[in-house]
Amino acid sequence: MSESSEGVTPPYQTSAKADKKQETNSEPCILVGMPKIVETPQSVQAEIDKAKFTQEKLSRIVEAKRRIKTLKRGQLENSG
């Protein structure tokens, strides 16, 4: 007994209808086109350095804003 495979799409194949449905889907597919990420000691250290730099940069910005606020307060007190 031989079964006809016409009209039956195996799960690993896609039909034109399924492709069209996927194209109109508004949710992005995260796995498509994502590069494989390999962690090496150098890449881990680079991430640590980047995080430290970002933290230092943020602390400098906060300190600068604090100084500006202090200067403005001093100018208002001197002018009034």
Tab-separated table of C-alpha atoms in Angstrom:
chain	number	residue	atom	x	y	z
A	1	MET	CA	0.000	0.000	0.000
A	2	SER	CA	1.658	3.203	-1.190
A	3	GLU	CA	0.573	6.530	0.276
A	4	SER	CA	0.742	9.634	-1.851
A	5	SER	CA	2.952	12.349	-0.404
A	6	GLU	CA	1.430	15.095	-2.552
A	7	GLY	CA	-0.049	17.899	-0.514
A	8	VAL	CA	1.813	16.806	2.606
A	9	THR	CA	4.615	19.075	3.737
A	10	PRO	CA	7.169	17.504	6.065
A	11	PRO	CA	7.839	19.592	9.193
A	12	TYR	CA	11.318	20.553	7.992
A	13	GLN	CA	10.036	22.084	4.765
A	14	THR	CA	7.997	25.219	4.373
A	15	SER	CA	5.287	25.925	1.907
A	16	ALA	CA	4.856	29.210	0.044
A	17	LYS	CA	1.812	29.921	2.209
A	18	ALA	CA	3.837	29.453	5.410
A	19	ASP	CA	6.616	31.691	4.043
A	20	LYS	CA	4.107	34.447	3.266
A	21	LYS	CA	2.596	34.124	6.754
A	22	GLN	CA	6.076	34.418	8.289
A	23	GLU	CA	6.858	37.536	6.230
A	24	THR	CA	3.712	39.275	7.462
A	25	ASN	CA	4.354	38.337	11.080
A	26	SER	CA	5.167	41.540	12.985
A	27	GLU	CA	7.216	39.809	15.681
A	28	PRO	CA	10.931	39.663	14.841
A	29	CYS	CA	12.652	36.322	14.914
A	30	ILE	CA	15.603	36.683	17.254
A	31	LEU	CA	17.437	33.542	16.191
A	32	VAL	CA	17.708	34.395	12.494
A	33	GLY	CA	20.993	36.062	11.617
A	34	MET	CA	22.382	36.068	15.142
A	35	PRO	CA	26.128	35.451	15.168
A	36	LYS	CA	27.515	32.739	17.380
A	37	ILE	CA	29.171	34.359	20.383
A	38	VAL	CA	32.319	32.756	21.725
A	39	GLU	CA	33.513	33.946	25.105
A	40	THR	CA	37.264	34.120	25.478
A	41	PRO	CA	39.250	35.495	28.418
A	42	GLN	CA	40.002	38.575	26.306
A	43	SER	CA	36.348	39.187	25.462
A	44	VAL	CA	35.312	38.742	29.095
A	45	GLN	CA	38.023	41.185	30.214
A	46	ALA	CA	36.916	43.649	27.531
A	47	GLU	CA	33.351	43.507	28.877
A	48	ILE	CA	34.619	44.073	32.428
A	49	ASP	CA	36.730	47.034	31.295
A	50	LYS	CA	33.778	48.473	29.388
A	51	ALA	CA	31.546	48.184	32.460
A	52	LYS	CA	34.187	49.862	34.640
A	53	PHE	CA	34.611	52.672	32.104
A	54	THR	CA	30.852	53.175	31.927
A	55	GLN	CA	30.589	53.313	35.721
A	56	GLU	CA	33.466	55.815	35.934
A	57	LYS	CA	31.903	57.925	33.203
A	58	LEU	CA	28.549	57.952	34.988
A	59	SER	CA	30.156	58.927	38.296
A	60	ARG	CA	31.996	61.812	36.575
A	61	ILE	CA	28.718	63.007	35.050
A	62	VAL	CA	26.934	62.861	38.423
A	63	GLU	CA	29.806	64.729	40.082
A	64	ALA	CA	29.786	67.402	37.353
A	65	LYS	CA	26.027	67.906	37.730
A	66	ARG	CA	26.454	68.232	41.488
A	67	ARG	CA	29.160	70.881	41.027
A	68	ILE	CA	27.012	72.801	38.528
A	69	LYS	CA	24.082	72.777	40.957
A	70	THR	CA	26.357	74.034	43.757
A	71	LEU	CA	27.728	76.820	41.540
A	72	LYS	CA	24.232	77.904	40.485
A	73	ARG	CA	23.104	77.944	44.116
A	74	GLY	CA	26.151	80.057	45.031
A	75	GLN	CA	25.469	82.512	42.202
A	76	LEU	CA	21.844	82.903	43.276
A	77	GLU	CA	22.904	83.571	46.879
A	78	ASN	CA	25.509	86.139	45.773
A	79	SER	CA	23.173	87.963	43.405
A	80	GLY	CA	20.249	88.196	45.837
